[in-house]
Short mmCIF file of C-alpha atoms in Angstrom, two decimals:
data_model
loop_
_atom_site.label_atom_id
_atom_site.label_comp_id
_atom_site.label_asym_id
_atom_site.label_seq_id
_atom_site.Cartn_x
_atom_site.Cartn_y
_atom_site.Cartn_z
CA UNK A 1 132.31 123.12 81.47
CA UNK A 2 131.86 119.35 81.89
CA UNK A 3 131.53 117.94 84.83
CA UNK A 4 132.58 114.16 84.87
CA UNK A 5 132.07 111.45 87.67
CA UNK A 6 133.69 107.98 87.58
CA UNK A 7 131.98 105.53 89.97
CA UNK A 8 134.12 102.53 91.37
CA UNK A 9 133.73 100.57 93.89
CA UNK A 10 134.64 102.25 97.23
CA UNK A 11 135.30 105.38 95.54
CA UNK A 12 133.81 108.70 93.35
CA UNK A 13 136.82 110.68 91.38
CA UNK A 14 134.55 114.03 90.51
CA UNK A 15 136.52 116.10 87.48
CA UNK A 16 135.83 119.36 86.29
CA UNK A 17 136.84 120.05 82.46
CA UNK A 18 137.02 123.55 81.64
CA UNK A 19 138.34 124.86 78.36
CA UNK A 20 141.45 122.46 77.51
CA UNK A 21 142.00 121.51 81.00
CA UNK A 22 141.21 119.65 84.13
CA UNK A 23 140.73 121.65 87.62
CA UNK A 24 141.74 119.85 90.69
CA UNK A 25 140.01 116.38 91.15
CA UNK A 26 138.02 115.52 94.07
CA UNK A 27 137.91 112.10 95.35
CA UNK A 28 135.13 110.84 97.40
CA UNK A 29 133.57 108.02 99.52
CA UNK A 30 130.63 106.16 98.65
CA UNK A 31 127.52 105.25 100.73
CA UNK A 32 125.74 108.57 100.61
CA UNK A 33 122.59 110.00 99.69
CA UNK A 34 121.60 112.27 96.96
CA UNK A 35 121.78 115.36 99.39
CA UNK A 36 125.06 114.24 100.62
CA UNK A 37 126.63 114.11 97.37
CA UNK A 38 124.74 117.08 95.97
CA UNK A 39 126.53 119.24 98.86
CA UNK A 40 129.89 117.44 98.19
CA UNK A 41 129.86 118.16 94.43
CA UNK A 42 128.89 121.71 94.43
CA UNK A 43 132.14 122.04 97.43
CA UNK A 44 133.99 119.86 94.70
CA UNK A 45 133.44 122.87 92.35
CA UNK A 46 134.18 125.80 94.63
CA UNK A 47 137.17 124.06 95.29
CA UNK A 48 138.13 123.36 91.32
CA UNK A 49 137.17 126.98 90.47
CA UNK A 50 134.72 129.66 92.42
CA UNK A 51 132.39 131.12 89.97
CA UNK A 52 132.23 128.17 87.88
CA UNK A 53 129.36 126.05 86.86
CA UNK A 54 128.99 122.81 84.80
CA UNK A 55 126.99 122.48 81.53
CA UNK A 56 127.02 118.97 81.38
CA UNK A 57 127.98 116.16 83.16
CA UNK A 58 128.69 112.11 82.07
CA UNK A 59 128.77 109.20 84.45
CA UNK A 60 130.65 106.24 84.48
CA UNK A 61 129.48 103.84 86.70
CA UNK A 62 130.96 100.14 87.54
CA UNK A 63 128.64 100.22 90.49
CA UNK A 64 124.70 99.93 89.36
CA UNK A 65 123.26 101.00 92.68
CA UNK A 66 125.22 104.06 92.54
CA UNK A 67 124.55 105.23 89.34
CA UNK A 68 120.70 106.59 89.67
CA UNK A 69 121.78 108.10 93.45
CA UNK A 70 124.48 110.33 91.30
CA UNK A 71 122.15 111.42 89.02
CA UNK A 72 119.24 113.07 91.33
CA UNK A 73 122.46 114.52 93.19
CA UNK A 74 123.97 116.22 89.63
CA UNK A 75 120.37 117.34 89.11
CA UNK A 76 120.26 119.06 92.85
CA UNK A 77 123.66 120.05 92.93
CA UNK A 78 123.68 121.84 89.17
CA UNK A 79 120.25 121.10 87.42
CA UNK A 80 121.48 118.82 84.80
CA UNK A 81 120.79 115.66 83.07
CA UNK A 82 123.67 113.29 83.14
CA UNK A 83 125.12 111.29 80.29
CA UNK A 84 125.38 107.63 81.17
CA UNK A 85 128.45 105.90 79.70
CA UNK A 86 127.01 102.50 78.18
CA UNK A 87 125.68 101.16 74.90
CA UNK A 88 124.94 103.48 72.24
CA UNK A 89 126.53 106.07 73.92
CA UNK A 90 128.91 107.98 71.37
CA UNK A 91 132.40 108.01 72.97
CA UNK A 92 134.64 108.54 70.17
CA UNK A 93 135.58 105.00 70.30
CA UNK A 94 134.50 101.99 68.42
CA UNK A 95 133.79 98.62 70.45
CA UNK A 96 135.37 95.74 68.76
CA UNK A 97 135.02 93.02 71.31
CA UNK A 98 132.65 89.78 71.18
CA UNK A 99 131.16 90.70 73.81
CA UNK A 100 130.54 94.31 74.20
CA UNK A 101 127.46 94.77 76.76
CA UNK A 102 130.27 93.13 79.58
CA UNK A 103 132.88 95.98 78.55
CA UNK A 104 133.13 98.32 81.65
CA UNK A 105 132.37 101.65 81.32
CA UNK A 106 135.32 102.94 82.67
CA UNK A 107 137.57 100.94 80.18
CA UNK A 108 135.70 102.23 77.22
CA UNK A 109 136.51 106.03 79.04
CA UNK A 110 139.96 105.11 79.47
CA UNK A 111 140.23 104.14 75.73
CA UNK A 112 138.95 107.57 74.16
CA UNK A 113 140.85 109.48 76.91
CA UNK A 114 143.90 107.44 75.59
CA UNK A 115 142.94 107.57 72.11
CA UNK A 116 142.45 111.68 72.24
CA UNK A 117 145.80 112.06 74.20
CA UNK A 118 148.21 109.78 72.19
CA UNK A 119 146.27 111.41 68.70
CA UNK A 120 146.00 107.38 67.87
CA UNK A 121 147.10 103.81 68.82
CA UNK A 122 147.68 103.33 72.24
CA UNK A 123 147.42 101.09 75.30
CA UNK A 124 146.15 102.45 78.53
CA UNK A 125 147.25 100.48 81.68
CA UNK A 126 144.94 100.96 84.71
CA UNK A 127 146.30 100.22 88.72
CA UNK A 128 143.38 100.47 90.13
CA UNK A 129 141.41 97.71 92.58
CA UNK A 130 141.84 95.62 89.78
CA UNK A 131 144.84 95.83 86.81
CA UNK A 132 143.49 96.23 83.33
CA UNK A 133 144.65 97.21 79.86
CA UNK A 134 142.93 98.76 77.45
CA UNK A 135 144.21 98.53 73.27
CA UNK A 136 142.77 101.67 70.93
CA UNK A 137 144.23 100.96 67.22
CA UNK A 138 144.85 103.66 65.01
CA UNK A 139 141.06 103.43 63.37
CA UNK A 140 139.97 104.59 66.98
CA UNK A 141 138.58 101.23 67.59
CA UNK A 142 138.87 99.35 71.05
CA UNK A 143 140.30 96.21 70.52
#
């Protein structure tokens, strides 16, 4: 089962993947420490499913700060190393912008998320703090 954690500002979305589909999502503040958000992820998973435990977990993380404070919790909560969505990381998607160390994590998760739902081309539109599009052409490539 993955467990997958998308870092914004002012906000932690927790998922739980199991099989072919996604449990109840948990949505939390930020601001806490390791313990803190150990405690909240392992109620984020009785909640999502009793008797069910992650294998792996992958992070992506707009806020820096935040990022090494959710990775000692994952490793208290469940014992894991987390993934780190970033450069070199393989997503399923090709980067093919000028500039692809500035490309936020959570666009390039959007894209293969997209890309793996629509089975090719798409756009994925995101109404978050901020409004931003991502383009996947049919070669799986981020555009």
């Amino acid at each position: 089962m993955l467990l997958a954690l998308d870092a914004r500002n002012g906000s932690l979305t927790v998922g739980f993947r199991h099989g072919n589909a996604w449990l109840p999502l948990t949505r939390l503040g930020v601001n806490r420490t390791e313990d803190e958000y150990a405690f909240l992820l392992n109620a984020a998973l009785d909640k999502a499913g009793p008797g069910l435990r992650p294998d792996r977990a992958w992070l992506s993380s707009v806020v820096p700060g935040l990022t090494p404070v959710l990775k000692e919790a994952v490793r208290l909560a469940f014992g894991l190393d987390v993934t780190v969505v970033g450069p070199g990381v393989k997503t399923g998607v090709k980067i093919r912008v000028d500039q692809p160390a500035e490309l936020g994590s959570d666009l390039v998760c959007q894209a293969a998320a997209g890309y793996a739902l629509a089975g090719g081309a798409c756009l994925v539109v995101d109404f978050g703090a901020a409004l931003t599009m991502a383009a996947v052409n049919g070669k799986g490539e981020f555009m």
